[in-house]
mmCIF file of C-alpha atoms in Angstrom:
data_model
loop_
_atom_site.group_PDB
_atom_site.id
_atom_site.type_symbol
_atom_site.label_atom_id
_atom_site.label_comp_id
_atom_site.label_asym_id
_atom_site.label_seq_id
_atom_site.Cartn_x
_atom_site.Cartn_y
_atom_site.Cartn_z
ATOM 1 C CA MET A 1 124.068 25.952 -80.939
ATOM 2 C CA ASP A 2 127.759 26.296 -81.712
ATOM 3 C CA SER A 3 127.096 29.511 -83.625
ATOM 4 C CA PHE A 4 125.194 30.963 -80.617
ATOM 5 C CA ARG A 5 128.049 30.105 -78.299
ATOM 6 C CA GLU A 6 130.469 31.681 -80.717
ATOM 7 C CA TRP A 7 128.292 34.859 -80.877
ATOM 8 C CA LEU A 8 127.947 34.924 -77.089
ATOM 9 C CA SER A 9 131.691 34.561 -76.646
ATOM 10 C CA ASP A 10 132.394 37.395 -79.096
ATOM 11 C CA ASN A 11 129.844 39.790 -77.479
ATOM 12 C CA LEU A 12 130.057 38.790 -73.816
ATOM 13 C CA ARG A 13 132.068 41.874 -72.842
ATOM 14 C CA TYR A 14 129.481 44.170 -74.402
ATOM 15 C CA ILE A 15 126.623 42.374 -72.656
ATOM 16 C CA CYS A 16 128.404 42.669 -69.293
ATOM 17 C CA LEU A 17 129.042 46.365 -69.909
ATOM 18 C CA ILE A 18 125.344 47.021 -70.684
ATOM 19 C CA LEU A 19 124.226 45.081 -67.608
ATOM 20 C CA GLY A 20 126.705 47.013 -65.458
ATOM 21 C CA ILE A 21 125.373 50.352 -66.700
ATOM 22 C CA LEU A 22 121.772 49.276 -66.029
ATOM 23 C CA ILE A 23 122.644 48.240 -62.476
ATOM 24 C CA ILE A 24 124.336 51.617 -61.830
ATOM 25 C CA LEU A 25 121.331 53.553 -63.210
ATOM 26 C CA ILE A 26 118.894 51.547 -61.080
ATOM 27 C CA GLY A 27 121.051 52.170 -58.005
ATOM 28 C CA VAL A 28 121.187 55.912 -58.685
ATOM 29 C CA PHE A 29 117.404 56.071 -59.232
ATOM 30 C CA PHE A 30 116.526 54.398 -55.937
ATOM 31 C CA GLY A 31 119.205 56.398 -54.111
ATOM 32 C CA VAL A 32 117.737 59.691 -55.301
ATOM 33 C CA ARG A 33 114.224 58.578 -54.274
ATOM 34 C CA THR A 34 115.399 57.670 -50.803
ATOM 35 C CA LEU A 35 117.260 60.965 -50.375
ATOM 36 C CA THR A 36 114.224 62.937 -51.544
ATOM 37 C CA ARG A 37 111.985 61.228 -49.011
ATOM 38 C CA VAL A 38 114.434 61.985 -46.200
ATOM 39 C CA ILE A 39 114.626 65.668 -47.163
ATOM 40 C CA SER A 40 110.833 65.939 -47.504
ATOM 41 C CA SER A 41 110.214 64.434 -44.098
ATOM 42 C CA GLY A 42 112.765 66.788 -42.574
ATOM 43 C CA ASN A 43 110.911 69.786 -43.983
ATOM 44 C CA GLY A 44 107.481 68.559 -42.999
ATOM 45 C CA SER A 45 107.337 70.509 -39.747
ATOM 46 C CA GLN A 46 105.785 73.993 -39.652
ATOM 47 C CA GLN A 47 108.003 76.822 -40.843
ATOM 48 C CA VAL A 48 107.446 80.564 -40.677
ATOM 49 C CA GLN A 49 107.611 82.464 -43.928
ATOM 50 C CA GLU A 50 108.403 86.184 -44.128
ATOM 51 C CA ASP A 51 107.146 88.277 -47.055
ATOM 52 C CA SER A 52 109.907 90.732 -47.827
ATOM 53 C CA ILE A 53 108.986 94.300 -47.029
ATOM 54 C CA VAL A 54 110.760 97.579 -46.653
ATOM 55 C CA ALA A 55 111.098 97.499 -42.888
ATOM 56 C CA GLY A 56 110.557 94.061 -41.497
ATOM 57 C CA SER A 57 107.942 91.641 -42.788
ATOM 58 C CA ALA A 58 104.423 90.466 -42.331
ATOM 59 C CA VAL A 59 104.406 87.461 -40.031
ATOM 60 C CA THR A 60 103.076 84.383 -41.800
ATOM 61 C CA ALA A 61 102.525 80.740 -40.998
ATOM 62 C CA SER A 62 103.038 78.041 -43.568
ATOM 63 C CA ALA A 63 99.528 76.991 -44.423
ATOM 64 C CA GLY A 64 99.381 77.030 -48.183
ATOM 65 C CA ASN A 65 100.012 80.620 -49.158
ATOM 66 C CA SER A 66 98.138 82.097 -46.221
ATOM 67 C CA THR A 67 99.430 85.187 -44.479
ATOM 68 C CA ALA A 68 98.690 86.541 -41.084
ATOM 69 C CA VAL A 69 98.475 90.031 -41.796
ATOM 70 C CA GLN A 70 96.586 89.081 -45.003
ATOM 71 C CA THR A 71 97.676 91.107 -45.331
ATOM 72 C CA PRO A 72 98.752 93.473 -46.421
ATOM 73 C CA SER A 73 99.510 96.390 -50.207
ATOM 74 C CA SER A 74 102.480 98.387 -49.378
ATOM 75 C CA ALA A 75 101.884 100.402 -46.323
ATOM 76 C CA GLY A 76 104.662 99.736 -43.991
ATOM 77 C CA SER A 77 106.655 96.609 -44.681
ATOM 78 C CA THR A 78 102.484 93.250 -43.815
ATOM 79 C CA ALA A 79 102.367 91.845 -43.928
ATOM 80 C CA VAL A 80 101.384 93.104 -45.312
ATOM 81 C CA ALA A 81 103.061 96.285 -48.159
ATOM 82 C CA THR A 82 105.998 100.560 -47.783
ATOM 83 C CA PRO A 83 107.968 99.818 -44.686
ATOM 84 C CA THR A 84 105.543 97.327 -43.189
ATOM 85 C CA GLN A 85 103.399 94.835 -45.037
ATOM 86 C CA PRO A 86 100.086 94.018 -43.617
ATOM 87 C CA VAL A 87 99.271 90.096 -42.676
ATOM 88 C CA SER A 88 96.739 90.938 -44.932
ATOM 89 C CA GLU A 89 96.382 93.600 -47.381
ATOM 90 C CA SER A 90 98.488 91.334 -49.112
ATOM 91 C CA ARG A 91 95.283 90.133 -47.684
ATOM 92 C CA PRO A 92 97.022 89.312 -47.082
ATOM 93 C CA ALA A 93 95.278 85.909 -46.793
ATOM 94 C CA ASN A 94 94.318 84.137 -43.693
ATOM 95 C CA VAL A 95 96.922 82.687 -41.391
ATOM 96 C CA THR A 96 96.564 79.278 -39.854
ATOM 97 C CA ALA A 97 98.849 79.025 -36.875
ATOM 98 C CA THR A 98 99.537 75.370 -36.053
ATOM 99 C CA PRO A 99 101.201 74.224 -32.832
ATOM 100 C CA THR A 100 104.940 73.678 -33.084
ATOM 101 C CA ALA A 101 107.558 72.522 -30.643
ATOM 102 C CA ALA A 102 109.232 75.523 -29.074
ATOM 103 C CA PRO A 103 112.781 75.886 -30.461
ATOM 104 C CA GLU A 104 115.744 76.593 -28.261
ATOM 105 C CA VAL A 105 116.334 80.308 -28.751
ATOM 106 C CA THR A 106 119.047 81.858 -26.614
ATOM 107 C CA GLN A 107 117.848 85.306 -25.602
ATOM 108 C CA VAL A 108 119.333 88.163 -23.642
ATOM 109 C CA PRO A 109 116.497 89.815 -21.672
ATOM 110 C CA VAL A 110 115.499 93.189 -23.100
ATOM 111 C CA ASP A 111 116.226 96.069 -20.751
ATOM 112 C CA GLU A 112 113.076 97.980 -19.777
ATOM 113 C CA ASN A 113 114.555 101.260 -20.963
ATOM 114 C CA ALA A 114 115.547 99.687 -24.288
ATOM 115 C CA GLU A 115 112.055 98.192 -24.635
ATOM 116 C CA GLN A 116 110.531 101.612 -24.112
ATOM 117 C CA GLU A 117 112.919 103.151 -26.658
ATOM 118 C CA VAL A 118 111.944 100.534 -29.229
ATOM 119 C CA SER A 119 108.227 101.078 -28.557
ATOM 120 C CA ASP A 120 108.625 104.841 -28.960
ATOM 121 C CA VAL A 121 110.412 104.385 -32.278
ATOM 122 C CA ILE A 122 107.705 102.086 -33.617
ATOM 123 C CA ASN A 123 104.854 104.339 -32.485
ATOM 124 C CA THR A 124 106.576 107.265 -34.185
ATOM 125 C CA TYR A 125 107.065 105.196 -37.321
ATOM 126 C CA TYR A 126 103.435 104.110 -37.715
ATOM 127 C CA ALA A 127 102.127 107.569 -36.842
ATOM 128 C CA ALA A 128 104.379 108.972 -39.562
ATOM 129 C CA LEU A 129 103.099 106.351 -42.030
ATOM 130 C CA ASN A 130 99.536 107.488 -41.351
ATOM 131 C CA THR A 131 100.435 111.123 -42.027
ATOM 132 C CA LYS A 132 102.990 110.317 -44.760
ATOM 133 C CA SER A 133 105.588 112.376 -42.937
ATOM 134 C CA ILE A 134 108.794 111.386 -44.696
ATOM 135 C CA ASP A 135 110.950 113.557 -42.438
ATOM 136 C CA ALA A 136 109.612 111.830 -39.331
ATOM 137 C CA ILE A 137 110.124 108.389 -40.905
ATOM 138 C CA ARG A 138 113.730 109.267 -41.745
ATOM 139 C CA THR A 139 114.449 109.940 -38.066
ATOM 140 C CA VAL A 140 113.510 106.396 -37.039
ATOM 141 C CA THR A 141 114.771 104.342 -40.010
ATOM 142 C CA GLU A 142 118.116 103.529 -41.605
ATOM 143 C CA ARG A 143 118.823 104.553 -45.198
ATOM 144 C CA LEU A 144 115.332 105.145 -46.526
ATOM 145 C CA SER A 145 115.488 104.774 -50.311
ATOM 146 C CA GLU A 146 113.616 106.743 -52.967
ATOM 147 C CA SER A 147 111.492 103.690 -53.784
ATOM 148 C CA ASP A 148 110.592 103.378 -50.091
ATOM 149 C CA ILE A 149 109.539 107.042 -50.040
ATOM 150 C CA LEU A 150 107.411 106.591 -53.162
ATOM 151 C CA SER A 151 105.662 103.563 -51.647
ATOM 152 C CA ILE A 152 104.824 105.559 -48.530
ATOM 153 C CA GLU A 153 103.553 108.548 -50.500
ATOM 154 C CA VAL A 154 101.139 106.501 -52.635
ATOM 155 C CA SER A 155 99.873 104.319 -49.796
ATOM 156 C CA GLU A 156 96.388 105.052 -48.438
ATOM 157 C CA THR A 157 96.540 102.529 -45.619
ATOM 158 C CA GLN A 158 95.904 103.717 -42.074
ATOM 159 C CA TYR A 159 97.116 101.899 -38.944
ATOM 160 C CA SER A 160 95.643 101.867 -35.453
ATOM 161 C CA ASP A 161 95.540 99.875 -32.188
ATOM 162 C CA LEU A 162 99.251 99.062 -32.123
ATOM 163 C CA SER A 163 100.441 96.389 -29.688
ATOM 164 C CA ILE A 164 104.232 95.884 -29.520
ATOM 165 C CA THR A 165 106.157 92.843 -28.255
ATOM 166 C CA VAL A 166 109.907 93.419 -28.062
ATOM 167 C CA LYS A 167 112.395 90.547 -28.258
ATOM 168 C CA PRO A 168 116.213 90.495 -28.124
ATOM 169 C CA GLY A 169 118.030 91.012 -31.397
ATOM 170 C CA PRO A 170 120.128 88.366 -33.161
ATOM 171 C CA ASP A 171 123.440 89.944 -32.163
ATOM 172 C CA GLY A 172 123.294 88.711 -28.579
ATOM 173 C CA ASN A 173 123.643 92.166 -27.026
ATOM 174 C CA ALA A 174 121.509 95.136 -26.070
ATOM 175 C CA ASP A 175 122.177 97.002 -29.315
ATOM 176 C CA SER A 176 119.515 95.299 -31.441
ATOM 177 C CA ALA A 177 115.949 94.074 -31.105
ATOM 178 C CA ILE A 178 113.152 92.326 -32.961
ATOM 179 C CA ALA A 179 109.719 93.887 -32.467
ATOM 180 C CA TYR A 180 106.451 92.164 -33.281
ATOM 181 C CA VAL A 181 103.741 94.720 -33.998
ATOM 182 C CA SER A 182 100.083 93.749 -34.119
ATOM 183 C CA TYR A 183 97.673 96.405 -35.410
ATOM 184 C CA HIS A 184 94.532 97.084 -37.373
ATOM 185 C CA TYR A 185 94.750 98.552 -40.842
ATOM 186 C CA ILE A 186 92.219 99.894 -43.319
ATOM 187 C CA ASN A 187 92.323 101.495 -46.747
ATOM 188 C CA PRO A 188 89.698 103.035 -49.031
ATOM 189 C CA SER A 189 88.955 99.689 -50.688
ATOM 190 C CA GLN A 190 87.878 98.123 -47.385
ATOM 191 C CA PHE A 191 84.715 98.489 -45.313
ATOM 192 C CA VAL A 192 86.210 97.335 -41.994
ATOM 193 C CA ALA A 193 89.599 97.387 -40.323
ATOM 194 C CA HIS A 194 91.601 94.159 -40.572
ATOM 195 C CA PRO A 195 94.155 92.805 -38.097
ATOM 196 C CA GLY A 196 97.812 92.481 -39.028
ATOM 197 C CA LEU A 197 101.071 91.291 -37.504
ATOM 198 C CA SER A 198 104.536 92.347 -38.709
ATOM 199 C CA TRP A 199 108.079 92.104 -37.382
ATOM 200 C CA LEU A 200 110.661 94.868 -37.448
ATOM 201 C CA TYR A 201 114.417 94.681 -36.928
ATOM 202 C CA LEU A 202 115.940 97.578 -34.971
ATOM 203 C CA ARG A 203 119.516 98.387 -33.965
ATOM 204 C CA ARG A 204 121.351 101.236 -32.335
ATOM 205 C CA GLY A 205 123.157 103.775 -34.454
ATOM 206 C CA GLU A 206 126.378 105.576 -33.626
ATOM 207 C CA ASP A 207 124.355 108.129 -31.692
ATOM 208 C CA GLY A 208 122.964 105.361 -29.450
ATOM 209 C CA ALA A 209 119.390 105.634 -30.767
ATOM 210 C CA PHE A 210 117.393 102.688 -32.075
ATOM 211 C CA ARG A 211 116.372 102.805 -35.722
ATOM 212 C CA ILE A 212 114.343 100.477 -37.931
ATOM 213 C CA VAL A 213 116.469 98.563 -40.446
ATOM 214 C CA VAL A 214 115.100 98.756 -43.990
ATOM 215 C CA ASN A 215 118.002 97.258 -45.957
ATOM 216 C CA GLN A 216 116.895 93.995 -47.547
ATOM 217 C CA GLU A 217 120.275 92.287 -47.121
ATOM 218 C CA ASP A 218 120.238 92.986 -43.394
ATOM 219 C CA LEU A 219 116.665 91.760 -43.121
ATOM 220 C CA SER A 220 117.489 88.556 -44.993
ATOM 221 C CA ARG A 221 120.376 87.925 -42.617
ATOM 222 C CA VAL A 222 118.143 87.994 -39.521
ATOM 223 C CA GLU A 223 115.251 86.022 -41.033
ATOM 224 C CA PRO A 224 116.443 82.610 -39.715
ATOM 225 C CA TYR A 225 116.595 84.049 -36.207
ATOM 226 C CA VAL A 226 113.152 85.635 -36.615
ATOM 227 C CA ASN A 227 111.796 82.276 -37.811
ATOM 228 C CA GLU A 228 112.893 80.726 -34.529
ATOM 229 C CA LEU A 229 111.367 83.540 -32.494
ATOM 230 C CA THR A 230 108.086 83.337 -34.382
ATOM 231 C CA ALA A 231 107.759 79.620 -33.625
ATOM 232 C CA THR A 232 107.928 80.204 -29.858
ATOM 233 C CA PRO A 233 104.671 79.798 -27.864
ATOM 234 C CA GLU A 234 104.383 83.516 -27.062
ATOM 235 C CA ILE A 235 104.472 84.689 -30.667
ATOM 236 C CA GLN A 236 102.380 81.744 -31.835
ATOM 237 C CA ALA A 237 99.678 82.814 -29.377
ATOM 238 C CA ILE A 238 99.713 86.333 -30.861
ATOM 239 C CA LEU A 239 99.605 84.885 -34.366
ATOM 240 C CA SER A 240 96.652 82.669 -33.436
ATOM 241 C CA GLN A 241 94.762 85.672 -32.059
ATOM 242 C CA VAL A 242 95.415 87.655 -35.228
ATOM 243 C CA GLN A 243 94.198 84.710 -37.275
ATOM 244 C CA THR A 244 90.939 84.543 -35.312
ATOM 245 C CA GLU A 245 90.353 88.289 -35.699
ATOM 246 C CA SER A 246 91.286 88.107 -39.392
ATOM 247 C CA GLU A 247 88.632 85.466 -40.071
ATOM 248 C CA ALA A 248 86.006 87.589 -38.313
ATOM 249 C CA ALA A 249 87.089 90.692 -40.282
ATOM 250 C CA GLU A 250 86.917 88.795 -43.562
ATOM 251 C CA ALA A 251 83.369 87.659 -42.789
ATOM 252 C CA GLU A 252 82.374 91.230 -41.867
ATOM 253 C CA GLU A 253 84.066 92.566 -45.011
ATOM 254 C CA ALA A 254 82.091 90.164 -47.201
ATOM 255 C CA MET A 255 78.810 91.095 -45.481
ATOM 256 C CA GLN A 256 79.479 94.821 -45.866
ATOM 257 C CA ALA A 257 80.446 94.418 -49.529
ATOM 258 C CA GLU A 258 77.234 92.520 -50.221
ATOM 259 C CA ALA A 259 75.191 95.134 -48.377
ATOM 260 C CA SER A 260 76.856 97.924 -50.336
ATOM 261 C CA GLU A 261 76.148 96.142 -53.614
ATOM 262 C CA ASN A 262 72.497 95.662 -52.632
ATOM 263 C CA TRP A 263 72.271 99.336 -51.721
ATOM 264 C CA GLU A 264 73.650 100.429 -55.086
ATOM 265 C CA GLN A 265 71.237 98.160 -56.935
ATOM 266 C CA SER A 266 68.255 99.353 -54.886
ATOM 267 C CA THR A 267 69.020 103.022 -55.536
ATOM 268 C CA GLU A 268 69.458 102.659 -59.300
ATOM 269 C CA GLY A 269 66.858 104.682 -61.084
ATOM 270 C CA THR A 270 65.876 106.720 -58.040
ATOM 271 C CA GLU A 271 64.997 110.238 -59.084
ATOM 272 C CA ALA A 272 67.319 112.937 -57.832
ATOM 273 C CA ALA A 273 65.874 116.045 -56.227
ATOM 274 C CA ALA A 274 65.296 118.881 -58.643
ATOM 275 C CA VAL A 275 68.045 121.494 -58.901
ATOM 276 C CA SER A 276 68.143 124.884 -60.563
ATOM 277 C CA PRO A 277 69.135 124.923 -64.251
ATOM 278 C CA GLY A 278 72.893 125.070 -64.679
ATOM 279 C CA VAL A 279 73.581 124.167 -61.038
ATOM 280 C CA GLN A 280 75.321 120.850 -60.433
ATOM 281 C CA PRO A 281 74.397 119.001 -57.224
ATOM 282 C CA THR A 282 77.284 118.319 -54.856
ATOM 283 C CA ALA A 283 75.777 115.067 -53.658
ATOM 284 C CA THR A 284 73.279 112.482 -54.779
ATOM 285 C CA VAL A 285 69.955 113.197 -53.091
ATOM 286 C CA VAL A 286 67.212 110.596 -52.971
ATOM 287 C CA ALA A 287 63.577 111.020 -52.059
ATOM 288 C CA MET A 288 62.667 110.124 -48.486
ATOM 289 C CA ARG A 289 61.982 106.415 -48.323
ATOM 290 C CA THR A 290 61.498 103.781 -45.676
ATOM 291 C CA ALA A 291 64.485 101.511 -45.154
ATOM 292 C CA THR A 292 65.808 98.816 -42.812
ATOM 293 C CA ILE A 293 69.137 98.573 -40.983
ATOM 294 C CA ASN A 294 70.702 95.321 -42.217
ATOM 295 C CA ALA A 295 73.361 95.001 -39.467
ATOM 296 C CA THR A 296 73.987 96.501 -36.063
ATOM 297 C CA CYS A 297 75.772 99.839 -36.557
ATOM 298 C CA ASN A 298 76.466 103.244 -34.992
ATOM 299 C CA LEU A 299 74.271 106.276 -35.645
ATOM 300 C CA ARG A 300 76.665 109.225 -35.824
ATOM 301 C CA GLY A 301 76.243 112.984 -35.630
ATOM 302 C CA GLY A 302 77.828 113.526 -39.069
ATOM 303 C CA GLU A 303 79.048 111.789 -42.205
ATOM 304 C CA GLY A 304 82.356 110.426 -40.916
ATOM 305 C CA TYR A 305 83.993 108.247 -38.274
ATOM 306 C CA ASP A 306 85.242 111.368 -36.500
ATOM 307 C CA TYR A 307 81.716 112.337 -35.501
ATOM 308 C CA PRO A 308 80.335 111.198 -32.126
ATOM 309 C CA VAL A 309 78.157 108.104 -31.828
ATOM 310 C CA LEU A 310 74.590 109.124 -30.959
ATOM 311 C CA THR A 311 73.300 105.592 -30.427
ATOM 312 C CA VAL A 312 73.613 102.030 -31.709
ATOM 313 C CA LEU A 313 70.990 100.930 -34.220
ATOM 314 C CA PRO A 314 70.004 97.253 -33.973
ATOM 315 C CA GLN A 315 69.725 95.040 -37.016
ATOM 316 C CA GLY A 316 66.198 95.200 -38.442
ATOM 317 C CA ALA A 317 65.482 98.710 -37.176
ATOM 318 C CA SER A 318 63.118 100.672 -39.421
ATOM 319 C CA VAL A 319 64.395 104.105 -40.529
ATOM 320 C CA THR A 320 63.566 106.835 -43.027
ATOM 321 C CA VAL A 321 66.209 107.790 -45.557
ATOM 322 C CA ILE A 322 66.489 111.575 -45.815
ATOM 323 C CA GLY A 323 69.304 111.537 -48.347
ATOM 324 C CA ASP A 324 72.529 109.966 -49.522
ATOM 325 C CA VAL A 325 75.254 112.573 -48.971
ATOM 326 C CA GLY A 326 77.398 111.031 -51.705
ATOM 327 C CA THR A 327 80.382 110.111 -49.522
ATOM 328 C CA GLY A 328 79.343 106.618 -48.477
ATOM 329 C CA TRP A 329 77.141 107.962 -45.668
ATOM 330 C CA CYS A 330 73.372 108.043 -45.487
ATOM 331 C CA HIS A 331 71.323 110.731 -43.700
ATOM 332 C CA ILE A 332 68.447 109.013 -41.868
ATOM 333 C CA GLN A 333 65.650 109.648 -39.384
ATOM 334 C CA THR A 334 65.141 107.038 -36.641
ATOM 335 C CA GLU A 335 62.999 106.679 -33.552
ATOM 336 C CA TYR A 336 66.131 107.703 -31.630
ATOM 337 C CA GLY A 337 66.613 110.869 -33.633
ATOM 338 C CA GLU A 338 68.306 112.062 -36.814
ATOM 339 C CA GLY A 339 71.855 111.110 -37.795
ATOM 340 C CA TYR A 340 74.173 109.365 -40.244
ATOM 341 C CA VAL A 341 75.156 105.750 -40.927
ATOM 342 C CA GLY A 342 77.273 104.054 -43.571
ATOM 343 C CA SER A 343 75.267 103.523 -46.766
ATOM 344 C CA GLN A 344 76.130 99.812 -46.717
ATOM 345 C CA PHE A 345 74.087 99.364 -43.543
ATOM 346 C CA VAL A 346 70.848 100.593 -45.151
ATOM 347 C CA SER A 347 68.528 98.447 -47.256
ATOM 348 C CA LEU A 348 65.656 100.255 -48.911
ATOM 349 C CA ALA A 349 62.246 98.709 -48.342
#
């Protein structure tokens, strides 16, 4: 017993030091856990995420990695995506817009003339994207880079049905604006047009004209302000509508893809019409066969969306396939007359 007391007396300072260190470590551990919980709860509310794009960004809502303008490929920014990224080719991506408390955003009302100027710039911009007119895009954007130009030139995305909502810019004056642009976009890999929603930042140049800002540093600077705008009820309503349309487009896309696959499988092995020796056919021609329309679709006067609609064929209608013109369109005979429909709408009997 005396030897233990002697050992304890000799080592007491070391024991106290070890105990003190353990107490400090335990305190730090629980302090970090408490701080982490506080931070996590503070970030639990919905936030709006912007996918960086050349000119503005696809509008997204934090719901996993979903994006509103699925958004998306580079064809503008969605997103999604070139100076606008479609909320889905980046597709991408479905957006779930959840209700959030409207933040206090101080806004200077947008002058009607300024709103019209902004709308004109954006319409010019998207029209130029569709035609890949770099000169026209330069007139409505700031400092278009070579990489931006390359993205535009290789993009095959087409935009239509633009709807523009103009909001005051972050500078608190009439010399800047944030524009939310909802649209439909389609590219060669898609069967149907998909909805998208992107935001663009515009400001007046020295000549007094609005131009779209494409510089990433400038876009990053206004993102917090755009986040607040996007969480307001007006923009959330637009986002919710795009989400609803996006889900419908995704379902239609899946149906069309399946129909196209079934069509390809059903036509495998079909004998092509005879051609003269040494002459290559310009299109795949199949023997006339009975087929069924697998989904309601338009019967057109030619093989393309530019041709007029002759009538609407109901799902289940019986038709006769005259030939596959080799461009994704099928030449058919119906009780309503002769015309063309997309090959994916036709299922051979």
